[in-house]
Amino acid sequence: MERPTPPFTSPVNTSEQKCNAVVEWLQWYAENQHRPLLYDQRRCFSPDVILEAGMHGLMGLNVPEQYGGLDLDMRSTVRICQQLGSIDLSLATLITNHNFLSLSP
């Protein structure tokens, strides 16, 4: 499977299209790059995991596009969080907490 493009570099407009692009990338990431046993053994995520998540918009799901986020609606955000939870609950918790607790005004 070819590596998907980040949603903000593709000509997608709607929340649903951006969400589909992120979910597609998450599925690719889970199959090709995610190493949960290594993260468990080290008891931490590698910095490149967080960097990669940020590059694909996961650190700003609800942030307006003018500030570098994806500006997704709540339904799309929850769908992405569900996909993250099916891959790795620790990673899902980190990203969900960042989006809902850290970025709230």
mmCIF file of C-alpha atoms in Angstrom:
data_model
loop_
_atom_site.group_PDB
_atom_site.id
_atom_site.type_symbol
_atom_site.label_atom_id
_atom_site.label_comp_id
_atom_site.label_asym_id
_atom_site.label_seq_id
_atom_site.Cartn_x
_atom_site.Cartn_y
_atom_site.Cartn_z
ATOM 1 C CA MET A 1 0.000 0.000 0.000
ATOM 2 C CA GLU A 2 1.318 3.424 -0.939
ATOM 3 C CA ARG A 3 1.877 5.965 1.823
ATOM 4 C CA PRO A 4 -1.145 8.350 1.991
ATOM 5 C CA THR A 5 -0.638 12.109 1.732
ATOM 6 C CA PRO A 6 -1.319 14.348 4.741
ATOM 7 C CA PRO A 7 -4.851 15.805 4.520
ATOM 8 C CA PHE A 8 -3.704 19.424 4.446
ATOM 9 C CA THR A 9 -1.507 18.868 1.372
ATOM 10 C CA SER A 10 -4.337 17.264 -0.595
ATOM 11 C CA PRO A 11 -7.055 19.253 -2.336
ATOM 12 C CA VAL A 12 -9.770 18.168 0.107
ATOM 13 C CA ASN A 13 -12.293 20.607 1.479
ATOM 14 C CA THR A 14 -14.918 19.031 3.667
ATOM 15 C CA SER A 15 -14.519 17.664 7.172
ATOM 16 C CA GLU A 16 -15.537 14.239 5.918
ATOM 17 C CA GLN A 17 -12.881 14.229 3.183
ATOM 18 C CA LYS A 18 -10.182 15.333 5.628
ATOM 19 C CA CYS A 19 -11.364 12.712 8.118
ATOM 20 C CA ASN A 20 -11.218 9.992 5.456
ATOM 21 C CA ALA A 21 -7.671 11.055 4.547
ATOM 22 C CA VAL A 22 -6.566 10.909 8.205
ATOM 23 C CA VAL A 23 -8.246 7.524 8.786
ATOM 24 C CA GLU A 24 -6.598 6.164 5.630
ATOM 25 C CA TRP A 25 -3.205 7.365 6.874
ATOM 26 C CA LEU A 26 -3.847 5.872 10.343
ATOM 27 C CA GLN A 27 -4.612 2.492 8.790
ATOM 28 C CA TRP A 28 -1.424 2.687 6.736
ATOM 29 C CA TYR A 29 0.566 3.763 9.803
ATOM 30 C CA ALA A 30 -0.818 0.898 11.917
ATOM 31 C CA GLU A 31 0.158 -1.664 9.274
ATOM 32 C CA ASN A 32 3.577 -0.279 8.354
ATOM 33 C CA GLN A 33 5.150 1.809 11.111
ATOM 34 C CA HIS A 34 3.464 1.391 14.480
ATOM 35 C CA ARG A 35 5.519 -0.652 16.974
ATOM 36 C CA PRO A 36 3.469 -0.963 20.187
ATOM 37 C CA LEU A 37 5.694 -3.613 21.802
ATOM 38 C CA LEU A 38 8.735 -1.383 21.404
ATOM 39 C CA TYR A 39 6.866 1.547 22.974
ATOM 40 C CA ASP A 40 5.774 -0.666 25.867
ATOM 41 C CA GLN A 41 9.313 -1.925 26.456
ATOM 42 C CA ARG A 42 10.733 1.600 26.413
ATOM 43 C CA ARG A 43 7.742 2.947 28.362
ATOM 44 C CA CYS A 44 7.540 5.950 26.060
ATOM 45 C CA PHE A 45 6.700 6.925 22.515
ATOM 46 C CA SER A 46 9.505 7.768 20.171
ATOM 47 C CA PRO A 47 9.527 11.511 19.350
ATOM 48 C CA ASP A 48 9.020 10.685 15.677
ATOM 49 C CA VAL A 49 5.608 9.172 16.500
ATOM 50 C CA ILE A 50 4.368 12.509 17.849
ATOM 51 C CA LEU A 51 6.043 14.419 15.016
ATOM 52 C CA GLU A 52 4.405 12.169 12.427
ATOM 53 C CA ALA A 53 1.014 12.586 14.129
ATOM 54 C CA GLY A 54 1.441 16.348 14.070
ATOM 55 C CA MET A 55 2.453 16.348 10.412
ATOM 56 C CA HIS A 56 -0.809 14.574 9.588
ATOM 57 C CA GLY A 57 -2.943 16.996 11.582
ATOM 58 C CA LEU A 58 -3.682 14.838 14.622
ATOM 59 C CA MET A 59 -2.443 17.478 17.056
ATOM 60 C CA GLY A 60 -4.948 20.046 15.805
ATOM 61 C CA LEU A 61 -8.103 18.227 14.789
ATOM 62 C CA ASN A 62 -10.505 21.029 15.783
ATOM 63 C CA VAL A 63 -8.086 23.935 15.333
ATOM 64 C CA PRO A 64 -9.102 26.357 12.550
ATOM 65 C CA GLU A 65 -7.124 26.050 9.321
ATOM 66 C CA GLN A 66 -5.841 29.617 9.648
ATOM 67 C CA TYR A 67 -3.875 28.426 12.700
ATOM 68 C CA GLY A 68 -2.582 25.259 11.054
ATOM 69 C CA GLY A 69 -5.267 22.792 12.164
ATOM 70 C CA LEU A 70 -7.671 20.598 10.241
ATOM 71 C CA ASP A 71 -10.827 22.424 11.429
ATOM 72 C CA LEU A 72 -12.842 19.198 11.671
ATOM 73 C CA ASP A 73 -16.369 18.937 13.001
ATOM 74 C CA MET A 74 -16.976 16.890 16.147
ATOM 75 C CA ARG A 75 -18.277 13.847 14.277
ATOM 76 C CA SER A 76 -15.090 13.575 12.212
ATOM 77 C CA THR A 77 -12.920 14.155 15.278
ATOM 78 C CA VAL A 78 -14.648 11.341 17.174
ATOM 79 C CA ARG A 79 -14.284 9.003 14.186
ATOM 80 C CA ILE A 80 -10.529 9.660 14.135
ATOM 81 C CA CYS A 81 -10.308 9.104 17.906
ATOM 82 C CA GLN A 82 -12.125 5.772 17.488
ATOM 83 C CA GLN A 83 -9.670 4.732 14.783
ATOM 84 C CA LEU A 84 -6.761 5.713 17.038
ATOM 85 C CA GLY A 85 -8.251 3.659 19.874
ATOM 86 C CA SER A 86 -8.415 0.599 17.657
ATOM 87 C CA ILE A 87 -4.696 0.984 16.891
ATOM 88 C CA ASP A 88 -3.210 1.908 20.271
ATOM 89 C CA LEU A 89 -5.109 3.095 23.325
ATOM 90 C CA SER A 90 -2.089 4.910 24.779
ATOM 91 C CA LEU A 91 -1.556 6.892 21.589
ATOM 92 C CA ALA A 92 -5.290 7.581 21.364
ATOM 93 C CA THR A 93 -5.319 8.887 24.945
ATOM 94 C CA LEU A 94 -2.340 11.151 24.299
ATOM 95 C CA ILE A 95 -3.806 12.670 21.143
ATOM 96 C CA THR A 96 -7.365 12.904 22.477
ATOM 97 C CA ASN A 97 -6.223 14.628 25.672
ATOM 98 C CA HIS A 98 -4.114 17.026 23.642
ATOM 99 C CA ASN A 99 -7.053 17.949 21.404
ATOM 100 C CA PHE A 100 -9.796 18.152 24.027
ATOM 101 C CA LEU A 101 -7.969 19.318 27.152
ATOM 102 C CA SER A 102 -4.840 21.141 26.048
ATOM 103 C CA LEU A 103 -6.263 23.065 23.102
ATOM 104 C CA SER A 104 -9.547 24.166 24.668
ATOM 105 C CA PRO A 105 -9.843 27.950 25.092
#
